[in-house]
Structure formats: C-alpha cells, structure tokens
Amino acid sequence: MSTPKPYQCLSCRLKRSISWPSTKSSPRRQFHASTPSKARKRGYPSIKASDLEQPQFRPYTAQEKKLLSLKYTPEQMKVIEAGERAVSADDLARQGRMRTDPMRIKYLDDFATMRPMLDRAVTEADLQAAEEGDGLVEGVNKSTRDSKNKKPDQQQQQPTEEVDPHMLRLSQQTGMTLQEIKRIRVKNLVMHRVVNQTRMGKIQSLYYLTIAGNQDGMVGIGEGKAAEDEDGRRQAMMNAIRNMKPIPRYEERTIYGSVEGKVGAAVVQLSSRPPGFGNRCQHLIFELARAAGISDLAARTPRSRNKMNVVKAAFEALTAQRLPEDVARGRGRKMVDARSVYYGGQVL
C-alpha cells in the first residue's frame, strides 16, 4: 500500500529544483582590512616529568657523622643510621615530593652552601675544642671566656633604662613582663580624623584602630582617640594588648573549618587551607592573621568593606570558632583527626 506524499507549495518546489552554489568554496567575508592571524602558540615548552632532574640524596660522610655524634647520643646515632639504610635514596628521589613552587617555605639561611665571608670549613682544632666543651665558634667562645675571666671591677656597668610608667602599669594589669610586651607585634590599621560638635564648637580628634599579637595564638584589637597623635597611638596599643584573647589554631597554622563574622554591614568569611597555601586575603585580615600566628587562610568580604567593621568582624570570626571537641561532646561521639593519625603515625 503506497503512502500519500505530503503537500508542497510552489515555492518549496522551486527551491528544490534550483541548485545553489556550495558555501564551502566561497571565501568568508572579512570585516577588517588586516589578514587573519594564525593560532597563537604556547610561550612555554611542554616538558615531561621524566625529563626533569631528580634530586640527589648523598649519604652522610665520616666527618658529618662525627659532628652529629657530638650532638646526639650513641643510641640516637644508631637510629639515624638505621633510618638511612631503610630509606632508599632512589625511592626518595622518585617518589618524594620536593617542592619548587613559589609557596614553599623559605628559610632565612641555606645551611647546605658555604658562604666564603661568613662560613668556613670545620677543622680538627674545632672538633677538639668542641670535645673539651669550648664550642665550635672560636670568636664567640673567646669573648665569653674573656668576660668570665674579667674581674667585677673591670666589667663595664650597663646604664639602667628608665621604665615608662604607662608600660609598667600595663605590665601590672596584664601580668606580662616588659620584655614580653616589647616582643608583641603591634600594627596600626585604621587612622582618621573625627569631629565632635559641642556648644563650644567643633573639637577635632584622631582615631586609631590597632591590633596586637604575639604570633603564637594570641591577638587583640584596640581603639584610641585623642587630640595628639602620640596619645592616640599609645591608647590604642595599650587597649589592644589588654584585649588579647587566645585563638584556636589547627596544627598551629590555620583555623578549624569555615567561620563567619558580622559587624554592622560588613561580613567576613574565613576558611581553612592546606599547608603552604599562605594568607590569601585583603591586607587588613592579613595583618590580623599574621599577628595571631596563622599562616594558611582564605577570606572573603562579600558585603560592606568598611575598614573598622572588617577588622572587628574578622576578630569576631577568629574567636568564635567551634572546636572539634565541642562538636564531639555535643553529639556524644568520639572524633578522631584522620590527618594526624595518618601522617603523624599515632595509634588509636
């Protein structure tokens, strides 16, 4: 049984009968006079992992073992030698991850290289002096021996420094010594001029917002306002030191999870990050994290970015962290840190 053909109008029949030229052969119209450029090439070559140089791990020499024996006991030296024999240098070079990225930890000194003006090779006389208990550095030990041999009359009396009464009062209020207060990192973040309208006229003052921290888990913020620059700075610094609070830190480098703080219209969202990530946030939160001893942190300010409110919201978020022990106690369960157990070798 034949099926009927669908109805077609006259224009559709004419379109099918006319053969149109192929669009592939016709050149594409250019809207500019310059010729089209070729595809952009990569500016860096493609390097395979097998072509990279593998780090070389050489064993300890006899002289290095002799120097290590001065610091470690014979039992510890046996453990070090056993560890050297157990770990293959080829496996360590092939499977170990030697960081070369810009976010790696940068040490102040490179102890693997000898500086010609400062360092020198250790001689037998140095080893003999170390065994006798005089030490390896000749100049320092000589000066200390000379100072010990000097009589009390010959020793120069150091001039006594006058104690600032403000610092003495701050030491009595906080319970810290003057040396501990001097080691605290203080940073002024916000400074602007304010005006108070009274019946006598406009009274101008200077406002300061300062943070203070020992870079080991303690940080505080303080505000000060005075007509003089020096008085306002000192008032804000002393208030910041008085308001120092402990900040919970995971592995002494980052925070626990994600926290949020809100002051006024400013909202600050803080998130923990893996080792080597760094503090990737705006400068106000960066200074606050560095004063608290936090090295891996990410922060966002999705709403208002008022400087005073951002600092206060970040401080509120740091102090309002929820610890894993509190979560486990609230749920009635035992919580285990899988990272410390897996990488630290702890036994459950």
XYZ file of C-alpha atoms in Angstrom:
348
model
C 0.000 0.000 0.000
C 1.514 3.296 -1.069
C 1.572 6.232 1.346
C 0.411 9.621 0.064
C 3.076 12.316 -0.334
C 2.782 15.421 1.792
C 1.532 18.581 0.137
C 4.207 21.057 -1.033
C 3.662 24.624 -2.096
C 5.031 26.111 -5.291
C 7.903 27.985 -3.553
C 9.173 24.777 -1.914
C 9.248 23.006 -5.287
C 11.210 25.879 -6.872
C 13.800 25.842 -4.062
C 14.495 22.147 -4.593
C 14.831 22.494 -8.358
C 17.384 25.372 -8.141
C 20.969 24.289 -7.390
C 22.674 26.746 -5.057
C 26.475 27.217 -5.128
C 28.482 25.499 -2.380
C 29.201 27.723 0.617
C 32.498 25.918 1.375
C 34.196 27.161 -1.781
C 33.120 30.790 -1.319
C 35.543 32.872 0.788
C 34.349 34.202 4.110
C 33.716 37.901 4.252
C 36.200 39.856 6.382
C 35.079 42.916 8.294
C 38.608 44.395 8.594
C 41.435 45.029 6.179
C 44.129 43.037 8.029
C 44.706 39.389 7.196
C 43.587 36.789 9.724
C 46.397 35.735 12.085
C 47.349 32.149 12.804
C 46.618 30.348 16.016
C 48.637 31.605 18.951
C 51.466 29.325 20.008
C 52.268 28.497 23.584
C 55.036 30.559 25.109
C 56.371 27.662 27.187
C 57.605 24.245 26.053
C 55.905 21.029 27.043
C 58.182 19.174 29.481
C 57.625 15.619 30.625
C 58.137 14.531 34.201
C 60.810 12.043 33.110
C 62.919 14.874 31.647
C 63.115 16.753 34.936
C 66.218 16.437 37.063
C 65.784 14.208 40.073
C 67.229 15.485 43.364
C 70.336 13.739 44.587
C 70.482 12.499 48.176
C 74.018 11.612 49.227
C 74.777 9.632 52.423
C 76.461 11.146 55.451
C 80.233 11.409 55.311
C 82.547 10.368 58.135
C 83.118 13.992 59.134
C 79.375 14.717 59.213
C 78.769 11.636 61.363
C 81.473 12.822 63.725
C 79.757 16.195 64.038
C 76.370 14.525 64.606
C 77.850 12.329 67.335
C 78.690 15.475 69.305
C 75.002 16.400 69.437
C 73.264 13.004 69.610
C 73.766 10.018 71.881
C 75.123 6.691 70.529
C 71.612 5.196 70.659
C 70.251 8.075 68.594
C 73.100 7.709 66.097
C 72.188 4.051 65.653
C 68.582 5.044 64.939
C 69.735 7.643 62.375
C 71.971 5.093 60.610
C 69.161 2.526 60.600
C 66.812 5.081 59.048
C 69.394 5.877 56.353
C 69.702 2.202 55.494
C 65.921 1.636 55.482
C 65.035 4.506 53.139
C 66.392 4.158 49.619
C 67.764 7.333 48.045
C 66.379 6.327 44.640
C 62.879 5.794 46.020
C 63.053 9.108 47.866
C 64.121 10.933 44.701
C 61.496 9.198 42.559
C 58.521 9.191 44.923
C 59.329 12.104 47.224
C 57.751 15.451 46.544
C 60.411 18.149 46.587
C 58.542 21.440 46.477
C 59.738 24.003 43.964
C 56.607 26.157 43.864
C 56.663 29.808 44.969
C 54.560 28.968 48.052
C 57.215 26.725 49.607
C 58.677 27.602 52.991
C 61.629 29.945 52.612
C 64.317 29.640 55.226
C 66.443 32.611 56.201
C 69.719 30.721 55.755
C 70.742 27.971 53.371
C 72.861 25.659 55.500
C 73.724 23.451 52.519
C 76.050 26.067 50.992
C 79.187 27.663 52.399
C 79.397 31.447 52.400
C 83.048 32.435 51.862
C 82.939 35.576 54.021
C 80.972 34.141 56.958
C 81.325 30.360 56.961
C 84.447 28.251 56.946
C 85.242 24.560 56.947
C 85.377 22.769 60.308
C 88.946 21.775 61.217
C 90.384 19.256 63.659
C 91.083 22.060 66.130
C 87.381 22.925 66.152
C 86.442 19.308 66.802
C 88.941 19.109 69.658
C 87.608 22.347 71.129
C 84.054 21.014 70.881
C 85.004 17.814 72.736
C 86.585 19.896 75.511
C 83.383 21.906 75.841
C 84.601 25.210 74.422
C 82.313 25.098 71.346
C 82.901 25.414 67.614
C 82.775 29.192 67.128
C 86.157 30.499 68.156
C 85.408 34.225 68.303
C 82.279 33.941 70.443
C 83.820 31.452 72.856
C 86.917 33.551 73.203
C 84.893 36.629 74.086
C 82.814 34.681 76.594
C 85.941 33.231 78.207
C 87.470 36.678 78.444
C 84.307 38.082 80.004
C 84.265 35.259 82.562
C 87.917 35.812 83.468
C 87.426 39.555 83.974
C 87.076 40.845 87.472
C 83.887 42.601 88.534
C 85.795 45.875 88.783
C 86.888 45.642 85.144
C 83.450 44.845 83.758
C 81.601 47.834 82.370
C 78.390 48.708 84.116
C 75.445 48.875 81.747
C 73.317 52.017 82.090
C 69.880 51.369 83.556
C 66.950 52.332 81.326
C 64.113 54.400 82.709
C 60.858 52.443 82.782
C 57.858 54.091 81.148
C 55.083 54.441 83.729
C 52.442 53.549 81.121
C 54.271 50.312 80.240
C 54.761 49.498 83.926
C 51.040 49.910 84.577
C 50.231 47.773 81.521
C 52.571 45.056 82.817
C 50.806 45.085 86.178
C 47.366 44.849 84.547
C 48.180 42.024 82.115
C 50.688 40.074 84.218
C 53.291 40.092 81.418
C 56.862 41.251 81.788
C 58.232 44.274 79.974
C 60.272 42.021 77.671
C 57.151 40.062 76.675
C 55.283 43.295 75.963
C 58.123 44.551 73.762
C 58.064 41.314 71.727
C 54.361 41.714 70.901
C 53.678 42.645 67.282
C 51.684 45.887 67.114
C 50.221 47.242 63.870
C 48.084 50.331 63.292
C 45.434 49.540 60.654
C 42.974 52.462 60.637
C 43.593 56.156 61.297
C 41.320 59.089 60.504
C 40.222 62.411 61.908
C 36.914 62.739 63.749
C 34.999 65.837 64.850
C 32.755 66.219 67.894
C 30.206 69.043 67.655
C 29.637 70.776 71.001
C 28.186 74.111 72.112
C 31.730 75.463 72.232
C 32.315 74.498 68.595
C 33.889 71.585 66.735
C 36.505 69.563 68.660
C 38.816 67.590 66.361
C 40.451 64.314 67.411
C 42.441 61.478 65.848
C 41.005 57.945 65.844
C 43.256 54.840 65.741
C 42.444 51.154 65.388
C 45.386 48.930 66.330
C 45.954 45.171 66.544
C 48.428 43.374 68.816
C 49.516 39.736 68.838
C 52.368 37.519 69.972
C 52.294 35.496 66.685
C 51.612 32.362 68.744
C 47.843 32.171 69.147
C 47.092 35.453 70.970
C 45.646 38.537 69.268
C 43.600 41.564 70.243
C 42.252 44.811 68.808
C 42.085 48.206 70.470
C 40.707 51.670 69.718
C 42.100 55.008 70.794
C 41.055 58.623 70.324
C 42.953 61.716 71.410
C 43.791 65.192 70.258
C 47.501 64.369 69.953
C 48.953 61.772 67.620
C 51.196 60.085 70.188
C 48.493 59.845 72.857
C 46.014 58.231 70.464
C 48.539 55.651 69.257
C 49.577 54.698 72.797
C 45.974 54.450 73.955
C 45.040 52.145 71.036
C 48.146 49.986 71.556
C 47.520 49.528 75.278
C 43.845 48.678 74.682
C 44.824 46.109 72.048
C 47.296 44.417 74.409
C 44.693 44.360 77.198
C 42.091 42.801 74.856
C 44.337 39.961 73.638
C 42.482 36.636 73.500
C 43.576 33.092 72.578
C 42.807 31.988 69.015
C 42.286 28.249 68.335
C 44.659 27.063 65.599
C 44.677 23.736 63.791
C 48.257 22.415 63.612
C 49.343 25.919 64.713
C 48.922 27.229 61.147
C 45.224 27.592 60.193
C 41.717 27.723 61.659
C 39.121 24.994 62.236
C 36.850 24.735 59.204
C 34.963 27.794 57.982
C 33.694 30.603 60.205
C 31.821 33.839 59.595
C 31.676 37.119 61.481
C 29.357 40.085 61.023
C 29.681 43.610 62.417
C 27.296 46.216 61.032
C 27.016 45.673 57.285
C 30.462 44.029 56.976
C 30.559 40.236 56.666
C 33.864 38.311 56.777
C 34.052 34.646 55.776
C 37.207 32.762 56.813
C 38.179 29.301 55.560
C 40.997 26.928 56.475
C 43.513 25.928 53.821
C 46.187 23.187 53.380
C 49.863 23.703 54.294
C 51.739 26.087 52.028
C 48.627 27.920 50.849
C 49.521 31.168 52.618
C 47.282 34.013 53.744
C 45.331 34.986 50.623
C 43.123 37.800 51.835
C 42.987 41.553 51.961
C 45.687 43.426 53.869
C 43.597 44.113 56.986
C 42.779 40.429 57.572
C 46.338 39.502 56.509
C 47.867 41.609 59.289
C 45.396 40.231 61.834
C 46.169 36.626 60.835
C 49.929 37.213 60.910
C 49.710 38.730 64.407
C 47.758 35.650 65.568
C 50.295 33.215 64.078
C 48.067 31.910 61.268
C 49.904 31.130 58.025
C 47.265 29.365 55.856
C 43.972 31.223 55.492
C 41.454 32.330 52.857
C 38.994 35.177 53.442
C 36.097 36.815 51.602
C 34.231 40.065 52.273
C 31.080 39.772 50.127
C 29.314 42.827 51.578
C 30.495 46.123 53.024
C 34.268 46.695 53.190
C 34.369 49.341 55.861
C 37.836 49.051 57.395
C 36.833 49.252 61.046
C 33.951 46.785 60.686
C 36.063 44.371 58.596
C 38.756 44.176 61.298
C 36.169 43.736 64.063
C 34.260 41.094 62.083
C 37.469 39.154 61.368
C 38.415 39.228 65.064
C 34.906 38.068 65.992
C 35.124 35.202 63.489
C 38.519 34.064 64.814
C 37.319 33.984 68.415
C 34.001 32.263 67.549
C 35.478 29.058 66.143
C 33.784 25.789 67.020
C 36.327 23.222 68.165
C 36.041 19.530 67.154
C 36.000 18.546 70.853
C 32.895 20.637 71.405
C 31.198 19.099 68.360
C 32.041 15.570 69.536
C 30.842 16.331 73.072
C 27.563 17.751 71.756
C 26.926 14.716 69.546
C 28.036 12.204 72.154
C 30.600 10.620 69.839
C 34.351 10.273 69.625
C 36.079 12.337 66.939
C 39.486 11.363 65.510
C 41.723 13.613 63.426
C 42.453 11.418 60.406
C 45.240 13.714 59.209
C 47.284 13.496 62.411
C 46.660 9.741 62.674
C 47.643 9.029 59.057
C 50.623 11.366 58.740
C 51.708 11.506 62.376
C 51.780 7.744 62.926
C 49.568 7.826 66.035
C 47.997 4.603 67.267
C 44.291 4.622 68.020
